[in-house]
Structures are given as C-alpha cells and as structure tokens.
Amino acid sequence: MALREIITLPDKRLRLVSEPVTKFDKDLRRLIEEMFETMYEAPGIGLAAIQVGVPARVVTMDLAKKDEPKDPQVYINPELVWASDQKATYEEGCLSIPEYYEQVERPVSVKVKYLDRDGKPQEIEAGGLLATCLQHEIDHTNGVLFIDHISKLKRERVIKKYKKAAKRGGDHAPAARVEPSSRGL
Ligand code: NI
C-alpha cells in the first residue's frame, strides 16, 4: 500500500467527469485502501478518487470524531436521487483547495444510491454533516468543486490565488497540512 498524492487547484484533472466503476477487482480494492490511507494521513474526512488523479467514481469517507472508533465508508458510483427543498449552510473545505474554507448552502437532507465495495446496490438517506459530505464528494465525481457554490467574485479570487502560488514554484504540500480540527473533504 502506498500514499497517493492529492492534486490541488489549479490542476485541470479536478474538472474531469469520472467514469463509473464496472469491475470490482483487486485494483479497485487497492485504490480504496490507498484512498483511505491518503485521506487519514491528510487528515481529511472525505476523498474522491479524482483527488488522487484517478477518474473513477469512488468516494471514501470517515466522519467519526477523534475519540470515536474509525468508521470507514465507501461509496461507489454514488448518485443523488433526492434532495430536500430545505437548505443548510455549512463551512466546507477541500483537500484539493488547502487552507480555504467558506460557507456553502446545500440541501439539508439527501437520498443517495450507490454500490458498496462488493458491488451490491445500496441506498442511504442522510442529513447534517453526512448529507453535506456526500454532496461535496458526488460533486467531485462530476468535476464540480465546492467553490462553484460560492459567489463568482470569491471563486475567482481563490482560483487566482492558487494559480499564482502554482506559478511561484507551486507546491502546496506544506499548506496541505491542515489543522487537525479542520475538516478536509
Ligand atoms: Ni473536496
């Protein structure tokens, strides 16, 4: 097993629409294990495969608090099948946009269809943090970032900042070490 490199803005691969998973084989199991390892190391609570440069519709997540046992969850080919009219605002961050946090408004509850790691169809109804994370990660599989949900002015400002940093010799690695308390998605 190995840690994978998390790609960050302005890497164009973040805008790719990922492909559905069709084979539940050794390669997929390895990708999932390495995504977990990379996500825990970051540290983050959610990761989509495209964030490690793999355009496959695979999401790993663990919303357990620090003093709770690990709760690794895998969502393959996740699809939003219902979203509430009621919205909630939550401060989001993203491992691919290190050290940037902004309030994002999204439906407060959702229903998501997905396949588990054995390829078995599942459905989950989620609210709160889980609903936010699922929507954030499903967005990643479609090439959408949380900054697409904020004002154009703020979005352009943050994209410019990361483009500049990339030009300067551009390694975000030190910045990617976020505070343990912050929530990386
Ligand atoms: Ni993210």
PDB file of C-alpha atoms and ligand atoms in Angstrom:
ATOM      1  CA  MET A   1       0.000   0.000   0.000  1.00  0.00           C
ATOM      2  CA  ALA A   2       1.108   3.496  -0.650  1.00  0.00           C
ATOM      3  CA  LEU A   3       0.081   7.037  -0.020  1.00  0.00           C
ATOM      4  CA  ARG A   4      -1.188   8.807  -3.110  1.00  0.00           C
ATOM      5  CA  GLU A   5      -0.529  12.419  -3.946  1.00  0.00           C
ATOM      6  CA  ILE A   6      -3.545  14.681  -3.543  1.00  0.00           C
ATOM      7  CA  ILE A   7      -3.883  17.014  -6.510  1.00  0.00           C
ATOM      8  CA  THR A   8      -4.792  20.634  -5.811  1.00  0.00           C
ATOM      9  CA  LEU A   9      -6.069  23.707  -7.640  1.00  0.00           C
ATOM     10  CA  PRO A  10      -5.407  24.671 -10.419  1.00  0.00           C
ATOM     11  CA  ASP A  11      -4.850  21.038 -11.564  1.00  0.00           C
ATOM     12  CA  LYS A  12      -7.247  20.607 -14.504  1.00  0.00           C
ATOM     13  CA  ARG A  13      -7.940  16.956 -13.650  1.00  0.00           C
ATOM     14  CA  LEU A  14     -10.175  18.199 -10.821  1.00  0.00           C
ATOM     15  CA  ARG A  15     -12.625  19.226 -13.548  1.00  0.00           C
ATOM     16  CA  LEU A  16     -12.862  15.765 -15.157  1.00  0.00           C
ATOM     17  CA  VAL A  17     -16.114  13.845 -15.042  1.00  0.00           C
ATOM     18  CA  SER A  18     -15.122  10.486 -13.535  1.00  0.00           C
ATOM     19  CA  GLU A  19     -16.060   7.149 -15.106  1.00  0.00           C
ATOM     20  CA  PRO A  20     -18.400   4.655 -13.416  1.00  0.00           C
ATOM     21  CA  VAL A  21     -16.752   1.625 -11.816  1.00  0.00           C
ATOM     22  CA  THR A  22     -17.632  -1.627 -13.579  1.00  0.00           C
ATOM     23  CA  LYS A  23     -15.036  -4.043 -12.204  1.00  0.00           C
ATOM     24  CA  PHE A  24     -14.937  -4.963  -8.540  1.00  0.00           C
ATOM     25  CA  ASP A  25     -11.482  -6.457  -8.583  1.00  0.00           C
ATOM     26  CA  LYS A  26      -8.112  -6.331  -6.886  1.00  0.00           C
ATOM     27  CA  ASP A  27      -7.244  -2.981  -8.457  1.00  0.00           C
ATOM     28  CA  LEU A  28     -10.381  -1.376  -7.039  1.00  0.00           C
ATOM     29  CA  ARG A  29      -9.699  -2.800  -3.566  1.00  0.00           C
ATOM     30  CA  ARG A  30      -6.183  -1.439  -3.723  1.00  0.00           C
ATOM     31  CA  LEU A  31      -7.393   2.007  -4.839  1.00  0.00           C
ATOM     32  CA  ILE A  32      -9.887   2.090  -1.944  1.00  0.00           C
ATOM     33  CA  GLU A  33      -7.250   1.069   0.616  1.00  0.00           C
ATOM     34  CA  GLU A  34      -4.817   3.677  -0.663  1.00  0.00           C
ATOM     35  CA  MET A  35      -7.507   6.354  -0.708  1.00  0.00           C
ATOM     36  CA  PHE A  36      -8.265   5.635   2.953  1.00  0.00           C
ATOM     37  CA  GLU A  37      -4.592   5.747   3.835  1.00  0.00           C
ATOM     38  CA  THR A  38      -4.177   9.053   1.993  1.00  0.00           C
ATOM     39  CA  MET A  39      -7.352  10.538   3.486  1.00  0.00           C
ATOM     40  CA  TYR A  40      -6.429   9.636   7.082  1.00  0.00           C
ATOM     41  CA  GLU A  41      -2.894  10.933   6.606  1.00  0.00           C
ATOM     42  CA  ALA A  42      -4.025  14.308   5.144  1.00  0.00           C
ATOM     43  CA  PRO A  43      -6.065  14.390   7.505  1.00  0.00           C
ATOM     44  CA  GLY A  44      -9.469  14.543   5.850  1.00  0.00           C
ATOM     45  CA  ILE A  45     -12.955  13.147   6.332  1.00  0.00           C
ATOM     46  CA  GLY A  46     -13.797  12.549   2.671  1.00  0.00           C
ATOM     47  CA  LEU A  47     -11.933  11.891  -0.554  1.00  0.00           C
ATOM     48  CA  ALA A  48     -12.952  11.268  -4.170  1.00  0.00           C
ATOM     49  CA  ALA A  49     -10.672   9.200  -6.430  1.00  0.00           C
ATOM     50  CA  ILE A  50     -10.117  12.101  -8.823  1.00  0.00           C
ATOM     51  CA  GLN A  51      -8.390  13.929  -5.955  1.00  0.00           C
ATOM     52  CA  VAL A  52      -5.618  11.356  -6.222  1.00  0.00           C
ATOM     53  CA  GLY A  53      -5.722  11.672 -10.013  1.00  0.00           C
ATOM     54  CA  VAL A  54      -7.902   8.614 -10.712  1.00  0.00           C
ATOM     55  CA  PRO A  55     -11.043   9.496 -12.717  1.00  0.00           C
ATOM     56  CA  ALA A  56     -13.238   6.747 -11.225  1.00  0.00           C
ATOM     57  CA  ARG A  57     -16.495   7.284  -9.331  1.00  0.00           C
ATOM     58  CA  VAL A  58     -15.158   6.164  -5.952  1.00  0.00           C
ATOM     59  CA  VAL A  59     -15.565   8.041  -2.664  1.00  0.00           C
ATOM     60  CA  THR A  60     -14.117   7.249   0.750  1.00  0.00           C
ATOM     61  CA  MET A  61     -15.352   8.881   3.927  1.00  0.00           C
ATOM     62  CA  ASP A  62     -14.981   8.681   7.687  1.00  0.00           C
ATOM     63  CA  LEU A  63     -16.996  11.073   9.825  1.00  0.00           C
ATOM     64  CA  ALA A  64     -16.034   9.543  13.175  1.00  0.00           C
ATOM     65  CA  LYS A  65     -14.850  12.090  15.743  1.00  0.00           C
ATOM     66  CA  LYS A  66     -11.322  11.910  17.076  1.00  0.00           C
ATOM     67  CA  ASP A  67     -12.278   9.981  20.224  1.00  0.00           C
ATOM     68  CA  GLU A  68     -14.522   7.552  18.354  1.00  0.00           C
ATOM     69  CA  PRO A  69     -13.501   4.336  16.580  1.00  0.00           C
ATOM     70  CA  LYS A  70     -12.821   4.629  12.865  1.00  0.00           C
ATOM     71  CA  ASP A  71     -15.862   4.386  10.617  1.00  0.00           C
ATOM     72  CA  PRO A  72     -14.584   3.901   7.059  1.00  0.00           C
ATOM     73  CA  GLN A  73     -17.309   4.212   4.422  1.00  0.00           C
ATOM     74  CA  VAL A  74     -17.055   3.586   0.682  1.00  0.00           C
ATOM     75  CA  TYR A  75     -19.476   4.895  -1.919  1.00  0.00           C
ATOM     76  CA  ILE A  76     -19.032   3.620  -5.472  1.00  0.00           C
ATOM     77  CA  ASN A  77     -20.891   5.246  -8.379  1.00  0.00           C
ATOM     78  CA  PRO A  78     -22.815   7.423  -5.880  1.00  0.00           C
ATOM     79  CA  GLU A  79     -25.819   9.195  -7.303  1.00  0.00           C
ATOM     80  CA  LEU A  80     -28.104  11.785  -5.756  1.00  0.00           C
ATOM     81  CA  VAL A  81     -31.678  10.515  -6.170  1.00  0.00           C
ATOM     82  CA  TRP A  82     -33.457  13.052  -3.965  1.00  0.00           C
ATOM     83  CA  ALA A  83     -32.637  16.320  -2.203  1.00  0.00           C
ATOM     84  CA  SER A  84     -34.772  18.280   0.274  1.00  0.00           C
ATOM     85  CA  ASP A  85     -36.048  21.752  -0.533  1.00  0.00           C
ATOM     86  CA  GLN A  86     -34.813  22.814   2.876  1.00  0.00           C
ATOM     87  CA  LYS A  87     -31.241  24.091   2.794  1.00  0.00           C
ATOM     88  CA  ALA A  88     -28.490  24.333   5.389  1.00  0.00           C
ATOM     89  CA  THR A  89     -25.232  26.239   5.448  1.00  0.00           C
ATOM     90  CA  TYR A  90     -22.035  24.548   6.483  1.00  0.00           C
ATOM     91  CA  GLU A  91     -18.406  25.653   6.405  1.00  0.00           C
ATOM     92  CA  GLU A  92     -16.658  23.493   3.836  1.00  0.00           C
ATOM     93  CA  GLY A  93     -13.049  22.891   2.975  1.00  0.00           C
ATOM     94  CA  CYS A  94     -11.405  20.594   0.457  1.00  0.00           C
ATOM     95  CA  LEU A  95      -8.107  18.706   0.478  1.00  0.00           C
ATOM     96  CA  SER A  96      -7.652  19.908  -3.117  1.00  0.00           C
ATOM     97  CA  ILE A  97      -8.060  23.561  -2.069  1.00  0.00           C
ATOM     98  CA  PRO A  98      -5.925  23.504   1.079  1.00  0.00           C
ATOM     99  CA  GLU A  99      -6.473  26.088   3.793  1.00  0.00           C
ATOM    100  CA  TYR A 100      -9.527  27.660   2.192  1.00  0.00           C
ATOM    101  CA  TYR A 101     -12.878  27.471   3.955  1.00  0.00           C
ATOM    102  CA  GLU A 102     -16.178  29.029   3.005  1.00  0.00           C
ATOM    103  CA  GLN A 103     -19.854  28.788   3.909  1.00  0.00           C
ATOM    104  CA  VAL A 104     -21.773  26.681   1.392  1.00  0.00           C
ATOM    105  CA  GLU A 105     -25.527  26.293   1.188  1.00  0.00           C
ATOM    106  CA  ARG A 106     -26.868  22.873   0.166  1.00  0.00           C
ATOM    107  CA  PRO A 107     -29.991  20.742   0.689  1.00  0.00           C
ATOM    108  CA  VAL A 108     -30.108  19.639   4.330  1.00  0.00           C
ATOM    109  CA  SER A 109     -31.159  16.045   3.528  1.00  0.00           C
ATOM    110  CA  VAL A 110     -30.474  13.797   0.560  1.00  0.00           C
ATOM    111  CA  LYS A 111     -31.046  10.284  -0.661  1.00  0.00           C
ATOM    112  CA  VAL A 112     -28.081   8.645  -2.398  1.00  0.00           C
ATOM    113  CA  LYS A 113     -27.902   5.428  -4.394  1.00  0.00           C
ATOM    114  CA  TYR A 114     -24.511   3.713  -4.602  1.00  0.00           C
ATOM    115  CA  LEU A 115     -22.686   0.405  -4.781  1.00  0.00           C
ATOM    116  CA  ASP A 116     -20.748  -0.926  -1.812  1.00  0.00           C
ATOM    117  CA  ARG A 117     -17.237  -2.342  -2.137  1.00  0.00           C
ATOM    118  CA  ASP A 118     -18.664  -5.716  -3.225  1.00  0.00           C
ATOM    119  CA  GLY A 119     -20.714  -4.080  -5.966  1.00  0.00           C
ATOM    120  CA  LYS A 120     -24.002  -4.543  -4.112  1.00  0.00           C
ATOM    121  CA  PRO A 121     -26.586  -1.748  -4.624  1.00  0.00           C
ATOM    122  CA  GLN A 122     -27.316   0.338  -1.535  1.00  0.00           C
ATOM    123  CA  GLU A 123     -29.327   3.420  -0.710  1.00  0.00           C
ATOM    124  CA  ILE A 124     -28.842   5.859   2.138  1.00  0.00           C
ATOM    125  CA  GLU A 125     -30.883   8.743   3.456  1.00  0.00           C
ATOM    126  CA  ALA A 126     -28.643  11.326   5.063  1.00  0.00           C
ATOM    127  CA  GLY A 127     -28.861  14.612   6.907  1.00  0.00           C
ATOM    128  CA  GLY A 128     -26.433  17.008   8.546  1.00  0.00           C
ATOM    129  CA  LEU A 129     -22.704  16.563   8.018  1.00  0.00           C
ATOM    130  CA  LEU A 130     -23.144  13.271   6.131  1.00  0.00           C
ATOM    131  CA  ALA A 131     -25.512  14.932   3.639  1.00  0.00           C
ATOM    132  CA  THR A 132     -23.040  17.770   3.091  1.00  0.00           C
ATOM    133  CA  CYS A 133     -20.098  15.393   2.622  1.00  0.00           C
ATOM    134  CA  LEU A 134     -21.985  13.139   0.217  1.00  0.00           C
ATOM    135  CA  GLN A 135     -22.946  16.128  -1.930  1.00  0.00           C
ATOM    136  CA  HIS A 136     -19.408  17.538  -1.815  1.00  0.00           C
ATOM    137  CA  GLU A 137     -17.894  14.200  -2.885  1.00  0.00           C
ATOM    138  CA  ILE A 138     -20.522  13.447  -5.543  1.00  0.00           C
ATOM    139  CA  ASP A 139     -19.714  16.893  -6.938  1.00  0.00           C
ATOM    140  CA  HIS A 140     -16.046  15.813  -7.206  1.00  0.00           C
ATOM    141  CA  THR A 141     -17.037  12.791  -9.320  1.00  0.00           C
ATOM    142  CA  ASN A 142     -18.697  15.270 -11.699  1.00  0.00           C
ATOM    143  CA  GLY A 143     -15.786  17.706 -11.828  1.00  0.00           C
ATOM    144  CA  VAL A 144     -17.522  20.187  -9.549  1.00  0.00           C
ATOM    145  CA  LEU A 145     -15.781  21.882  -6.607  1.00  0.00           C
ATOM    146  CA  PHE A 146     -17.329  23.499  -3.537  1.00  0.00           C
ATOM    147  CA  ILE A 147     -16.105  26.887  -4.719  1.00  0.00           C
ATOM    148  CA  ASP A 148     -18.586  26.533  -7.599  1.00  0.00           C
ATOM    149  CA  HIS A 149     -21.321  27.026  -4.999  1.00  0.00           C
ATOM    150  CA  ILE A 150     -19.996  30.364  -3.685  1.00  0.00           C
ATOM    151  CA  SER A 151     -20.108  33.804  -5.288  1.00  0.00           C
ATOM    152  CA  LYS A 152     -18.291  34.321  -8.567  1.00  0.00           C
ATOM    153  CA  LEU A 153     -16.185  37.059  -7.012  1.00  0.00           C
ATOM    154  CA  LYS A 154     -14.965  34.839  -4.161  1.00  0.00           C
ATOM    155  CA  ARG A 155     -14.394  31.919  -6.523  1.00  0.00           C
ATOM    156  CA  GLU A 156     -12.317  33.942  -8.958  1.00  0.00           C
ATOM    157  CA  ARG A 157     -10.283  35.328  -6.091  1.00  0.00           C
ATOM    158  CA  VAL A 158      -9.408  31.887  -4.733  1.00  0.00           C
ATOM    159  CA  ILE A 159      -8.632  30.413  -8.176  1.00  0.00           C
ATOM    160  CA  LYS A 160      -6.309  33.329  -8.882  1.00  0.00           C
ATOM    161  CA  LYS A 161      -4.542  32.830  -5.579  1.00  0.00           C
ATOM    162  CA  TYR A 162      -3.846  29.143  -6.279  1.00  0.00           C
ATOM    163  CA  LYS A 163      -2.762  29.857  -9.867  1.00  0.00           C
ATOM    164  CA  LYS A 164      -0.275  32.404  -8.592  1.00  0.00           C
ATOM    165  CA  ALA A 165       1.050  30.020  -5.951  1.00  0.00           C
ATOM    166  CA  ALA A 166       1.459  27.301  -8.604  1.00  0.00           C
ATOM    167  CA  LYS A 167       3.464  29.705 -10.778  1.00  0.00           C
ATOM    168  CA  ARG A 168       5.729  30.705  -7.916  1.00  0.00           C
ATOM    169  CA  GLY A 169       7.170  27.209  -7.867  1.00  0.00           C
ATOM    170  CA  GLY A 170       3.997  25.941  -6.778  1.00  0.00           C
ATOM    171  CA  ASP A 171       3.975  23.221  -4.266  1.00  0.00           C
ATOM    172  CA  HIS A 172       1.027  23.232  -1.943  1.00  0.00           C
ATOM    173  CA  ALA A 173       2.415  20.403   0.136  1.00  0.00           C
ATOM    174  CA  PRO A 174       3.214  22.411   3.279  1.00  0.00           C
ATOM    175  CA  ALA A 175      -0.123  24.189   3.067  1.00  0.00           C
ATOM    176  CA  ALA A 176      -1.908  20.844   2.776  1.00  0.00           C
ATOM    177  CA  ARG A 177      -1.014  20.102   6.386  1.00  0.00           C
ATOM    178  CA  VAL A 178      -4.229  21.451   7.778  1.00  0.00           C
ATOM    179  CA  GLU A 179      -5.051  21.809  11.425  1.00  0.00           C
ATOM    180  CA  PRO A 180      -6.314  18.553  12.870  1.00  0.00           C
ATOM    181  CA  SER A 181      -9.545  20.307  13.830  1.00  0.00           C
ATOM    182  CA  SER A 182     -10.359  21.454  10.319  1.00  0.00           C
ATOM    183  CA  ARG A 183     -12.500  19.382   8.047  1.00  0.00           C
ATOM    184  CA  GLY A 184     -10.926  18.326   4.798  1.00  0.00           C
ATOM    185  CA  LEU A 185     -13.197  16.912   2.180  1.00  0.00           C
TER     186      LEU A 185
HETATM  187 NI    NI B   1     -13.161  18.144  -1.713  1.00  0.00          NI
END
